[in-house]
Short mmCIF file of C-alpha atoms in Angstrom, two decimals:
data_model
loop_
_atom_site.label_atom_id
_atom_site.label_comp_id
_atom_site.label_asym_id
_atom_site.label_seq_id
_atom_site.Cartn_x
_atom_site.Cartn_y
_atom_site.Cartn_z
CA ASP W 1 -241.29 -131.08 -44.82
CA THR W 2 -239.74 -127.65 -44.96
CA ALA W 3 -238.44 -126.84 -48.43
CA VAL W 4 -235.74 -124.37 -47.37
CA SER W 5 -234.68 -124.66 -43.76
CA GLN W 6 -232.19 -122.56 -41.89
CA THR W 7 -230.78 -122.85 -38.42
CA PRO W 8 -230.77 -121.33 -35.96
CA LYS W 9 -233.94 -119.23 -36.07
CA TYR W 10 -232.55 -116.84 -33.49
CA LEU W 11 -228.96 -115.99 -32.68
CA VAL W 12 -227.94 -113.60 -29.92
CA THR W 13 -224.23 -113.03 -29.50
CA GLN W 14 -221.61 -110.57 -28.37
CA MET W 15 -219.58 -108.28 -30.59
CA GLY W 16 -216.39 -109.86 -31.79
CA ASN W 17 -217.70 -113.42 -31.78
CA ASP W 18 -217.76 -115.74 -34.79
CA LYS W 19 -221.01 -117.46 -35.75
CA SER W 20 -222.44 -119.63 -38.49
CA ILE W 21 -225.89 -119.99 -40.02
CA LYS W 22 -226.79 -123.15 -41.90
CA CYS W 23 -229.19 -123.58 -44.79
CA GLU W 24 -230.49 -126.65 -46.54
CA GLN W 25 -232.98 -127.06 -49.37
CA ASN W 26 -234.71 -130.29 -50.33
CA LEU W 27 -236.19 -129.02 -53.58
CA GLY W 28 -233.41 -130.24 -55.84
CA HIS W 29 -232.64 -126.66 -56.86
CA ASP W 30 -229.32 -125.69 -58.39
CA THR W 31 -229.05 -122.15 -57.05
CA MET W 32 -228.96 -120.86 -53.50
CA TYR W 33 -228.75 -117.35 -52.07
CA TRP W 34 -228.14 -115.37 -48.91
CA TYR W 35 -230.11 -112.17 -48.37
CA LYS W 36 -229.86 -109.71 -45.49
CA GLN W 37 -232.97 -107.85 -44.31
CA ASP W 38 -232.43 -104.83 -42.11
CA SER W 39 -234.78 -103.33 -39.54
CA LYS W 40 -236.55 -101.36 -42.25
CA LYS W 41 -237.34 -104.57 -44.12
CA PHE W 42 -234.91 -103.83 -46.94
CA LEU W 43 -233.93 -107.17 -48.47
CA LYS W 44 -230.47 -107.07 -50.00
CA ILE W 45 -228.63 -109.85 -51.79
CA MET W 46 -225.30 -110.94 -50.38
CA PHE W 47 -224.27 -114.08 -52.22
CA SER W 48 -225.49 -116.54 -54.79
CA TYR W 49 -224.20 -120.02 -55.51
CA ASN W 50 -225.00 -122.22 -58.48
CA ASN W 51 -224.20 -125.88 -58.02
CA LYS W 52 -221.58 -125.11 -55.37
CA GLU W 53 -219.96 -122.29 -57.36
CA LEU W 54 -220.07 -118.65 -56.29
CA ILE W 55 -221.77 -116.56 -58.95
CA ILE W 56 -222.85 -113.39 -57.15
CA ASN W 57 -220.75 -111.74 -54.48
CA GLU W 58 -222.07 -108.33 -53.55
CA THR W 59 -220.12 -105.69 -51.69
CA VAL W 60 -220.08 -107.56 -48.43
CA PRO W 61 -217.30 -107.32 -45.82
CA ASN W 62 -214.91 -110.23 -46.08
CA ARG W 63 -215.88 -111.15 -42.51
CA PHE W 64 -218.79 -112.90 -44.24
CA SER W 65 -217.80 -116.15 -45.88
CA PRO W 66 -220.31 -118.44 -47.56
CA LYS W 67 -219.60 -122.11 -48.06
CA SER W 68 -221.48 -124.59 -50.20
CA PRO W 69 -220.42 -128.20 -49.54
CA ASP W 70 -222.99 -129.44 -52.04
CA LYS W 71 -225.80 -127.88 -54.04
CA ALA W 72 -228.36 -128.58 -51.30
CA HIS W 73 -226.46 -126.64 -48.64
CA LEU W 74 -225.25 -123.08 -48.31
CA ASN W 75 -223.83 -121.96 -44.99
CA LEU W 76 -222.83 -118.49 -43.90
CA HIS W 77 -219.97 -117.88 -41.49
CA ILE W 78 -219.48 -114.47 -39.95
CA ASN W 79 -216.25 -113.50 -38.21
CA SER W 80 -215.76 -110.71 -35.69
CA LEU W 81 -219.43 -109.80 -35.46
CA GLU W 82 -220.30 -106.10 -35.30
CA LEU W 83 -223.41 -104.29 -34.07
CA GLY W 84 -224.32 -103.42 -37.66
CA ASP W 85 -224.55 -107.10 -38.54
CA SER W 86 -227.79 -107.34 -36.57
CA ALA W 87 -230.49 -108.21 -39.10
CA VAL W 88 -232.55 -111.09 -40.37
CA TYR W 89 -230.62 -113.32 -42.76
CA PHE W 90 -232.65 -115.22 -45.32
CA CYS W 91 -231.51 -118.19 -47.28
CA ALA W 92 -233.32 -118.83 -50.58
CA SER W 93 -233.13 -121.20 -53.49
CA SER W 94 -234.29 -121.28 -57.08
CA GLN W 95 -234.49 -124.04 -59.64
CA ARG W 96 -231.61 -122.61 -61.62
CA THR W 97 -229.79 -119.35 -62.13
CA GLY W 98 -232.24 -117.17 -64.00
CA SER W 99 -235.27 -118.77 -62.40
CA GLU W 100 -237.28 -115.94 -60.93
CA LYS W 101 -239.20 -117.83 -58.32
CA LEU W 102 -237.21 -117.78 -55.12
CA PHE W 103 -238.15 -120.03 -52.25
CA PHE W 104 -237.14 -118.46 -48.96
CA GLY W 105 -236.28 -120.01 -45.64
CA SER W 106 -237.92 -118.60 -42.52
CA GLY W 107 -234.93 -116.46 -41.66
CA THR W 108 -232.35 -116.23 -38.89
CA GLN W 109 -232.71 -113.24 -36.63
CA LEU W 110 -229.21 -112.23 -35.59
CA SER W 111 -228.78 -109.81 -32.69
CA VAL W 112 -225.29 -108.60 -31.90
CA LEU W 113 -224.95 -107.06 -28.43
CA GLU G 1 -228.54 -95.76 -55.55
CA ASP G 2 -232.10 -97.03 -55.46
CA LYS G 3 -232.87 -99.05 -58.54
CA VAL G 4 -236.24 -100.37 -57.38
CA VAL G 5 -238.49 -97.83 -55.68
CA GLN G 6 -241.79 -98.72 -54.09
CA SER G 7 -244.53 -96.39 -52.97
CA PRO G 8 -246.11 -95.77 -50.66
CA LEU G 9 -243.79 -97.07 -47.97
CA SER G 10 -246.74 -97.74 -45.74
CA LEU G 11 -250.50 -97.76 -46.12
CA VAL G 12 -253.39 -98.21 -43.72
CA VAL G 13 -256.87 -98.89 -45.10
CA HIS G 14 -260.13 -100.43 -43.94
CA GLU G 15 -261.29 -103.90 -44.80
CA GLY G 16 -263.11 -103.91 -48.11
CA ASP G 17 -261.08 -101.07 -49.61
CA THR G 18 -259.09 -101.46 -52.81
CA VAL G 19 -255.39 -100.63 -52.72
CA THR G 20 -252.80 -99.99 -55.41
CA LEU G 21 -249.12 -100.47 -54.68
CA ASN G 22 -246.52 -98.99 -56.97
CA CYS G 23 -243.10 -100.11 -58.07
CA SER G 24 -240.79 -98.22 -60.39
CA TYR G 25 -237.40 -99.38 -61.51
CA GLU G 26 -234.35 -98.17 -63.28
CA VAL G 27 -232.28 -100.95 -64.70
CA THR G 28 -230.41 -101.90 -67.79
CA ASN G 29 -230.88 -105.38 -69.16
CA PHE G 30 -234.24 -105.92 -67.49
CA ARG G 31 -235.50 -109.46 -67.46
CA SER G 32 -238.51 -109.60 -65.18
CA LEU G 33 -240.33 -107.96 -62.30
CA LEU G 34 -241.49 -109.92 -59.31
CA TRP G 35 -243.92 -109.33 -56.47
CA TYR G 36 -243.59 -111.06 -53.11
CA LYS G 37 -245.70 -110.95 -49.95
CA GLN G 38 -243.96 -111.05 -46.59
CA GLU G 39 -246.06 -111.65 -43.53
CA LYS G 40 -244.21 -112.67 -40.39
CA LYS G 41 -241.30 -114.54 -41.85
CA ALA G 42 -240.30 -115.66 -45.33
CA PRO G 43 -241.37 -113.74 -48.43
CA THR G 44 -243.69 -115.77 -50.63
CA PHE G 45 -243.92 -115.43 -54.39
CA LEU G 46 -246.97 -113.73 -55.90
CA PHE G 47 -246.32 -112.79 -59.53
CA MET G 48 -243.69 -112.63 -62.20
CA LEU G 49 -244.14 -110.11 -65.01
CA THR G 50 -242.09 -109.98 -68.16
CA SER G 51 -244.36 -108.42 -70.79
CA SER G 52 -246.02 -105.03 -70.82
CA GLY G 53 -249.76 -104.76 -70.62
CA ILE G 54 -250.53 -108.34 -69.68
CA GLU G 55 -252.34 -108.52 -66.38
CA LYS G 56 -251.51 -111.33 -64.00
CA LYS G 57 -254.34 -112.25 -61.65
CA SER G 58 -254.71 -114.42 -58.60
CA GLY G 59 -257.97 -114.10 -56.74
CA ARG G 60 -258.29 -110.55 -55.47
CA LEU G 61 -254.72 -109.69 -56.43
CA SER G 62 -253.64 -108.51 -59.85
CA SER G 63 -250.55 -106.92 -61.29
CA ILE G 64 -249.46 -105.31 -64.51
CA LEU G 65 -246.16 -104.12 -65.95
CA ASP G 66 -245.35 -101.11 -68.12
CA LYS G 67 -241.90 -101.61 -69.60
CA LYS G 68 -241.96 -98.29 -71.43
CA GLU G 69 -242.58 -96.26 -68.29
CA LEU G 70 -240.62 -98.71 -66.12
CA PHE G 71 -243.19 -99.42 -63.45
CA SER G 72 -245.60 -102.00 -62.16
CA ILE G 73 -248.66 -101.87 -59.94
CA LEU G 74 -250.11 -104.44 -57.62
CA ASN G 75 -253.84 -104.15 -56.97
CA ILE G 76 -255.70 -105.77 -54.13
CA THR G 77 -259.49 -105.50 -54.23
CA ALA G 78 -261.91 -106.07 -51.34
CA THR G 79 -259.02 -106.18 -48.88
CA GLN G 80 -259.15 -108.45 -45.86
CA THR G 81 -257.18 -108.35 -42.62
CA GLY G 82 -255.18 -111.32 -43.89
CA ASP G 83 -253.77 -109.10 -46.63
CA SER G 84 -251.81 -107.17 -44.00
CA ALA G 85 -248.16 -107.72 -44.88
CA VAL G 86 -245.11 -106.13 -46.46
CA TYR G 87 -245.31 -106.32 -50.25
CA LEU G 88 -241.95 -106.51 -51.95
CA CYS G 89 -241.22 -105.67 -55.54
CA ALA G 90 -238.06 -107.05 -57.13
CA VAL G 91 -236.38 -106.83 -60.50
CA ARG G 92 -234.20 -109.42 -62.13
CA TRP G 93 -231.30 -108.15 -64.23
CA LEU G 94 -229.70 -109.86 -67.17
CA ASN G 95 -226.89 -111.06 -64.89
CA ASP G 96 -229.52 -112.90 -62.86
CA LYS G 97 -229.25 -110.72 -59.80
CA ILE G 98 -232.60 -110.06 -58.12
CA ILE G 99 -232.81 -106.61 -56.53
CA PHE G 100 -235.62 -105.87 -54.07
CA GLY G 101 -237.31 -102.58 -53.28
CA LYS G 102 -237.83 -101.48 -49.69
CA GLY G 103 -241.37 -102.76 -49.64
CA THR G 104 -244.80 -101.32 -48.87
CA ARG G 105 -246.13 -102.12 -45.43
CA LEU G 106 -249.88 -102.61 -45.77
CA HIS G 107 -252.13 -102.71 -42.74
CA ILE G 108 -255.81 -103.55 -43.09
CA LEU G 109 -258.08 -102.38 -40.28
CA PRO G 110 -261.12 -104.53 -39.46
#
């Protein structure tokens, strides 16, 4: 059983399209995150949710909208995709806010053409 | 600005060598420093360090934190090809944000 699972693993799409990435964790954790990793492997936080509430919202274009229907799920919707959005998006979870050990999903490689 | 700086950015050594990876940080309200290993996909947790001078050890890997000089090192002894990966250093702030460095890409030659 995968602890943090995200779908799809790969996403290839045209500029201007809207796409979603889904994430689910079965660890019973309270906190979930979205990270973006660029081509140089720089991992940068985008959002963090604790028990369905947004607690960290970095300087991210408002084309990116996270949604947490319950504490086991955190989805990421991206409107009007741009070339610069191409990256690997990682979902992660931790037992609670302030818990250092993050469990990462296997990533979604997004390519915008 | 870069708050977590890792060096070197990349490193190539031969199997059996010992390597030292560096991580310096500049933060207010520091809570902890973390090391992760990223092979093909998801980063996996290695160590969490909160106190200066206390070495954390796991097999051939060890790490130590210096909170006065604001840096940490990750040592890998008797390297093996399976140690080839990107090693990520991260710092947790008081507001619970975890900021990652750009990583050190380590390649071990057989």
